[in-house]
Amino acid sequence: HPGLKPLDEHGTMQISKEDRCPMCAMQVSKYPNFVCAIQLIDGRTFYFCSAGCMIRSWIQPEIFLGVEREKLRRSVVQDYFTGEQVSGGLVFWVAGSDVIGPMGPALVPLKSVAHLETFKRRHGAKTVFRLSELTDANWKQLTGK
């Protein structure tokens, strides 16, 4: 189900205690450092406990959200270092670091090359990618699922 409140007029997440991740049903408010969102063209917003759940839904919205890809408007994630809410399509994503999220090894969003380089020195990185590059095939390579 979509969240109780959509993104606000600035594109900021408005998470309620009742909001559940549509992928795993976890209460998203318990994971404030990892929560992210997908907003549909009609304004409905789905909140996720982690980037992995959000990205999987972004790749196959027909299966996981019950909507066609054309109905997706944007994704919103939090930069790992600043917590700033930014577009999931604009960040660098890191897989294979030592950061653990609510669902295990985290997919980490970083908003700049400087953040990416700092993160790699501190936490490692097997793969760096952009959301637009993901397909079912390389999702399986990244996650083994």
PDB file of C-alpha atoms in Angstrom:
ATOM      1  CA  HIS A   1       0.000   0.000   0.000  1.00  0.00           C
ATOM      2  CA  PRO A   2       1.158   3.574  -0.568  1.00  0.00           C
ATOM      3  CA  GLY A   3       2.203   5.670   2.414  1.00  0.00           C
ATOM      4  CA  LEU A   4      -0.366   7.675   4.338  1.00  0.00           C
ATOM      5  CA  LYS A   5       1.193  10.954   3.158  1.00  0.00           C
ATOM      6  CA  PRO A   6       2.782  11.637  -0.235  1.00  0.00           C
ATOM      7  CA  LEU A   7       6.023  13.530  -0.746  1.00  0.00           C
ATOM      8  CA  ASP A   8       5.476  17.168   0.156  1.00  0.00           C
ATOM      9  CA  GLU A   9       5.600  20.032  -2.369  1.00  0.00           C
ATOM     10  CA  HIS A  10       9.425  20.078  -2.123  1.00  0.00           C
ATOM     11  CA  GLY A  11       9.741  16.334  -2.739  1.00  0.00           C
ATOM     12  CA  THR A  12      10.492  15.559   0.911  1.00  0.00           C
ATOM     13  CA  MET A  13       9.389  12.270   2.441  1.00  0.00           C
ATOM     14  CA  GLN A  14       6.581  12.437   5.027  1.00  0.00           C
ATOM     15  CA  ILE A  15       6.811   9.093   6.777  1.00  0.00           C
ATOM     16  CA  SER A  16       4.123   7.966   9.209  1.00  0.00           C
ATOM     17  CA  LYS A  17       4.524   5.303  11.888  1.00  0.00           C
ATOM     18  CA  GLU A  18       1.871   3.270  10.065  1.00  0.00           C
ATOM     19  CA  ASP A  19       3.772   3.169   6.758  1.00  0.00           C
ATOM     20  CA  ARG A  20       5.048  -0.271   5.782  1.00  0.00           C
ATOM     21  CA  CYS A  21       7.549  -1.254   3.123  1.00  0.00           C
ATOM     22  CA  PRO A  22       5.555  -2.743   0.206  1.00  0.00           C
ATOM     23  CA  MET A  23       8.305  -5.310  -0.387  1.00  0.00           C
ATOM     24  CA  CYS A  24       8.892  -6.765   3.080  1.00  0.00           C
ATOM     25  CA  ALA A  25       6.184  -5.139   5.279  1.00  0.00           C
ATOM     26  CA  MET A  26       8.737  -3.720   7.738  1.00  0.00           C
ATOM     27  CA  GLN A  27       7.750  -0.503   9.538  1.00  0.00           C
ATOM     28  CA  VAL A  28       9.811   2.086   7.643  1.00  0.00           C
ATOM     29  CA  SER A  29       9.921   4.662  10.455  1.00  0.00           C
ATOM     30  CA  LYS A  30      12.176   2.278  12.418  1.00  0.00           C
ATOM     31  CA  TYR A  31      14.944   2.762   9.818  1.00  0.00           C
ATOM     32  CA  PRO A  32      15.284   6.543   9.413  1.00  0.00           C
ATOM     33  CA  ASN A  33      18.812   6.381   7.960  1.00  0.00           C
ATOM     34  CA  PHE A  34      17.812   3.979   5.195  1.00  0.00           C
ATOM     35  CA  VAL A  35      14.229   4.926   4.288  1.00  0.00           C
ATOM     36  CA  CYS A  36      13.532   5.922   0.675  1.00  0.00           C
ATOM     37  CA  ALA A  37      10.527   6.411  -1.578  1.00  0.00           C
ATOM     38  CA  ILE A  38       8.985   6.051  -5.006  1.00  0.00           C
ATOM     39  CA  GLN A  39       6.371   8.587  -6.044  1.00  0.00           C
ATOM     40  CA  LEU A  40       3.884   7.854  -8.810  1.00  0.00           C
ATOM     41  CA  ILE A  41       2.656  10.400 -11.338  1.00  0.00           C
ATOM     42  CA  ASP A  42      -0.676  10.580  -9.466  1.00  0.00           C
ATOM     43  CA  GLY A  43       1.177  11.597  -6.262  1.00  0.00           C
ATOM     44  CA  ARG A  44       0.851   8.335  -4.370  1.00  0.00           C
ATOM     45  CA  THR A  45       4.096   7.561  -2.596  1.00  0.00           C
ATOM     46  CA  PHE A  46       5.496   4.217  -1.510  1.00  0.00           C
ATOM     47  CA  TYR A  47       8.014   4.251   1.360  1.00  0.00           C
ATOM     48  CA  PHE A  48      10.668   1.559   1.706  1.00  0.00           C
ATOM     49  CA  CYS A  49      12.766   0.326   4.635  1.00  0.00           C
ATOM     50  CA  SER A  50      15.899   0.222   2.501  1.00  0.00           C
ATOM     51  CA  ALA A  51      17.336   0.977  -0.907  1.00  0.00           C
ATOM     52  CA  GLY A  52      17.324  -2.697  -1.885  1.00  0.00           C
ATOM     53  CA  CYS A  53      13.543  -2.912  -1.502  1.00  0.00           C
ATOM     54  CA  MET A  54      13.085   0.395  -3.351  1.00  0.00           C
ATOM     55  CA  ILE A  55      15.405  -0.515  -6.224  1.00  0.00           C
ATOM     56  CA  ARG A  56      13.771  -3.898  -6.750  1.00  0.00           C
ATOM     57  CA  SER A  57      10.393  -2.143  -6.978  1.00  0.00           C
ATOM     58  CA  TRP A  58      11.850   0.444  -9.378  1.00  0.00           C
ATOM     59  CA  ILE A  59      13.095  -2.299 -11.700  1.00  0.00           C
ATOM     60  CA  GLN A  60       9.779  -4.214 -11.710  1.00  0.00           C
ATOM     61  CA  PRO A  61       6.967  -1.911 -10.552  1.00  0.00           C
ATOM     62  CA  GLU A  62       4.339  -4.055 -12.285  1.00  0.00           C
ATOM     63  CA  ILE A  63       5.154  -6.957  -9.976  1.00  0.00           C
ATOM     64  CA  PHE A  64       5.999  -5.207  -6.726  1.00  0.00           C
ATOM     65  CA  LEU A  65       3.804  -2.069  -6.784  1.00  0.00           C
ATOM     66  CA  GLY A  66       1.033  -3.142  -9.138  1.00  0.00           C
ATOM     67  CA  VAL A  67       1.647  -0.226 -11.536  1.00  0.00           C
ATOM     68  CA  GLU A  68       3.185   0.163 -14.971  1.00  0.00           C
ATOM     69  CA  ARG A  69       6.665   1.679 -15.284  1.00  0.00           C
ATOM     70  CA  GLU A  70       5.166   4.721 -17.056  1.00  0.00           C
ATOM     71  CA  LYS A  71       3.345   5.597 -13.810  1.00  0.00           C
ATOM     72  CA  LEU A  72       6.623   6.107 -11.889  1.00  0.00           C
ATOM     73  CA  ARG A  73       7.491   9.757 -11.363  1.00  0.00           C
ATOM     74  CA  ARG A  74      10.621   9.719  -9.202  1.00  0.00           C
ATOM     75  CA  SER A  75      12.537   8.038  -6.438  1.00  0.00           C
ATOM     76  CA  VAL A  76      13.851   9.801  -3.349  1.00  0.00           C
ATOM     77  CA  VAL A  77      16.788   8.554  -1.270  1.00  0.00           C
ATOM     78  CA  GLN A  78      19.019   9.945   1.448  1.00  0.00           C
ATOM     79  CA  ASP A  79      22.667  10.693   0.797  1.00  0.00           C
ATOM     80  CA  TYR A  80      24.670   8.419   3.117  1.00  0.00           C
ATOM     81  CA  PHE A  81      26.840  11.206   4.572  1.00  0.00           C
ATOM     82  CA  THR A  82      24.473  14.173   4.819  1.00  0.00           C
ATOM     83  CA  GLY A  83      21.019  12.607   5.038  1.00  0.00           C
ATOM     84  CA  GLU A  84      19.911  15.056   2.326  1.00  0.00           C
ATOM     85  CA  GLN A  85      16.948  13.753   0.353  1.00  0.00           C
ATOM     86  CA  VAL A  86      17.865  13.563  -3.315  1.00  0.00           C
ATOM     87  CA  SER A  87      16.720  11.837  -6.482  1.00  0.00           C
ATOM     88  CA  GLY A  88      17.634   8.159  -6.624  1.00  0.00           C
ATOM     89  CA  GLY A  89      18.337   8.668 -10.304  1.00  0.00           C
ATOM     90  CA  LEU A  90      21.070  11.226  -9.653  1.00  0.00           C
ATOM     91  CA  VAL A  91      23.145   9.458  -7.006  1.00  0.00           C
ATOM     92  CA  PHE A  92      25.990   6.995  -7.253  1.00  0.00           C
ATOM     93  CA  TRP A  93      24.972   3.633  -5.797  1.00  0.00           C
ATOM     94  CA  VAL A  94      27.497   1.411  -4.040  1.00  0.00           C
ATOM     95  CA  ALA A  95      27.110  -2.330  -3.607  1.00  0.00           C
ATOM     96  CA  GLY A  96      29.510  -4.568  -1.717  1.00  0.00           C
ATOM     97  CA  SER A  97      30.613  -2.288   1.123  1.00  0.00           C
ATOM     98  CA  ASP A  98      30.761  -3.050   4.847  1.00  0.00           C
ATOM     99  CA  VAL A  99      27.573  -1.036   5.558  1.00  0.00           C
ATOM    100  CA  ILE A 100      24.697  -3.124   6.901  1.00  0.00           C
ATOM    101  CA  GLY A 101      21.108  -1.931   6.513  1.00  0.00           C
ATOM    102  CA  PRO A 102      17.742  -3.267   7.683  1.00  0.00           C
ATOM    103  CA  MET A 103      17.791  -6.098   5.125  1.00  0.00           C
ATOM    104  CA  GLY A 104      21.499  -6.976   5.383  1.00  0.00           C
ATOM    105  CA  PRO A 105      24.306  -5.616   3.171  1.00  0.00           C
ATOM    106  CA  ALA A 106      23.188  -2.145   2.108  1.00  0.00           C
ATOM    107  CA  LEU A 107      23.027  -0.497  -1.285  1.00  0.00           C
ATOM    108  CA  VAL A 108      24.333   2.961  -0.436  1.00  0.00           C
ATOM    109  CA  PRO A 109      23.367   6.230  -2.216  1.00  0.00           C
ATOM    110  CA  LEU A 110      26.002   8.974  -2.518  1.00  0.00           C
ATOM    111  CA  LYS A 111      25.264  12.330  -4.106  1.00  0.00           C
ATOM    112  CA  SER A 112      28.729  13.329  -5.325  1.00  0.00           C
ATOM    113  CA  VAL A 113      32.029  11.978  -6.585  1.00  0.00           C
ATOM    114  CA  ALA A 114      33.714  13.373  -3.452  1.00  0.00           C
ATOM    115  CA  HIS A 115      31.295  11.438  -1.221  1.00  0.00           C
ATOM    116  CA  LEU A 116      31.825   8.338  -3.351  1.00  0.00           C
ATOM    117  CA  GLU A 117      35.621   8.483  -3.042  1.00  0.00           C
ATOM    118  CA  THR A 118      35.456   9.060   0.727  1.00  0.00           C
ATOM    119  CA  PHE A 119      32.980   6.227   1.142  1.00  0.00           C
ATOM    120  CA  LYS A 120      35.111   3.800  -0.874  1.00  0.00           C
ATOM    121  CA  ARG A 121      38.169   4.562   1.312  1.00  0.00           C
ATOM    122  CA  ARG A 122      36.183   4.046   4.525  1.00  0.00           C
ATOM    123  CA  HIS A 123      33.807   1.216   3.637  1.00  0.00           C
ATOM    124  CA  GLY A 124      34.931  -0.415   0.406  1.00  0.00           C
ATOM    125  CA  ALA A 125      32.892  -0.949  -2.749  1.00  0.00           C
ATOM    126  CA  LYS A 126      32.631  -3.882  -5.107  1.00  0.00           C
ATOM    127  CA  THR A 127      30.357  -2.134  -7.597  1.00  0.00           C
ATOM    128  CA  VAL A 128      29.293   1.442  -8.330  1.00  0.00           C
ATOM    129  CA  PHE A 129      26.263   2.001 -10.540  1.00  0.00           C
ATOM    130  CA  ARG A 130      23.450   4.366 -11.475  1.00  0.00           C
ATOM    131  CA  LEU A 131      19.771   3.490 -11.100  1.00  0.00           C
ATOM    132  CA  SER A 132      19.252   3.867 -14.850  1.00  0.00           C
ATOM    133  CA  GLU A 133      21.786   1.077 -15.484  1.00  0.00           C
ATOM    134  CA  LEU A 134      19.941  -1.601 -13.537  1.00  0.00           C
ATOM    135  CA  THR A 135      18.148  -4.509 -15.153  1.00  0.00           C
ATOM    136  CA  ASP A 136      16.936  -7.840 -13.819  1.00  0.00           C
ATOM    137  CA  ALA A 137      20.134  -9.478 -15.065  1.00  0.00           C
ATOM    138  CA  ASN A 138      22.583  -7.161 -13.336  1.00  0.00           C
ATOM    139  CA  TRP A 139      20.370  -7.012 -10.226  1.00  0.00           C
ATOM    140  CA  LYS A 140      20.963 -10.749  -9.918  1.00  0.00           C
ATOM    141  CA  GLN A 141      24.708 -10.199 -10.339  1.00  0.00           C
ATOM    142  CA  LEU A 142      24.711  -7.504  -7.622  1.00  0.00           C
ATOM    143  CA  THR A 143      22.583  -9.320  -5.066  1.00  0.00           C
ATOM    144  CA  GLY A 144      22.585 -12.988  -6.000  1.00  0.00           C
ATOM    145  CA  LYS A 145      18.753 -12.852  -5.956  1.00  0.00           C
TER     146      LYS A 145
END
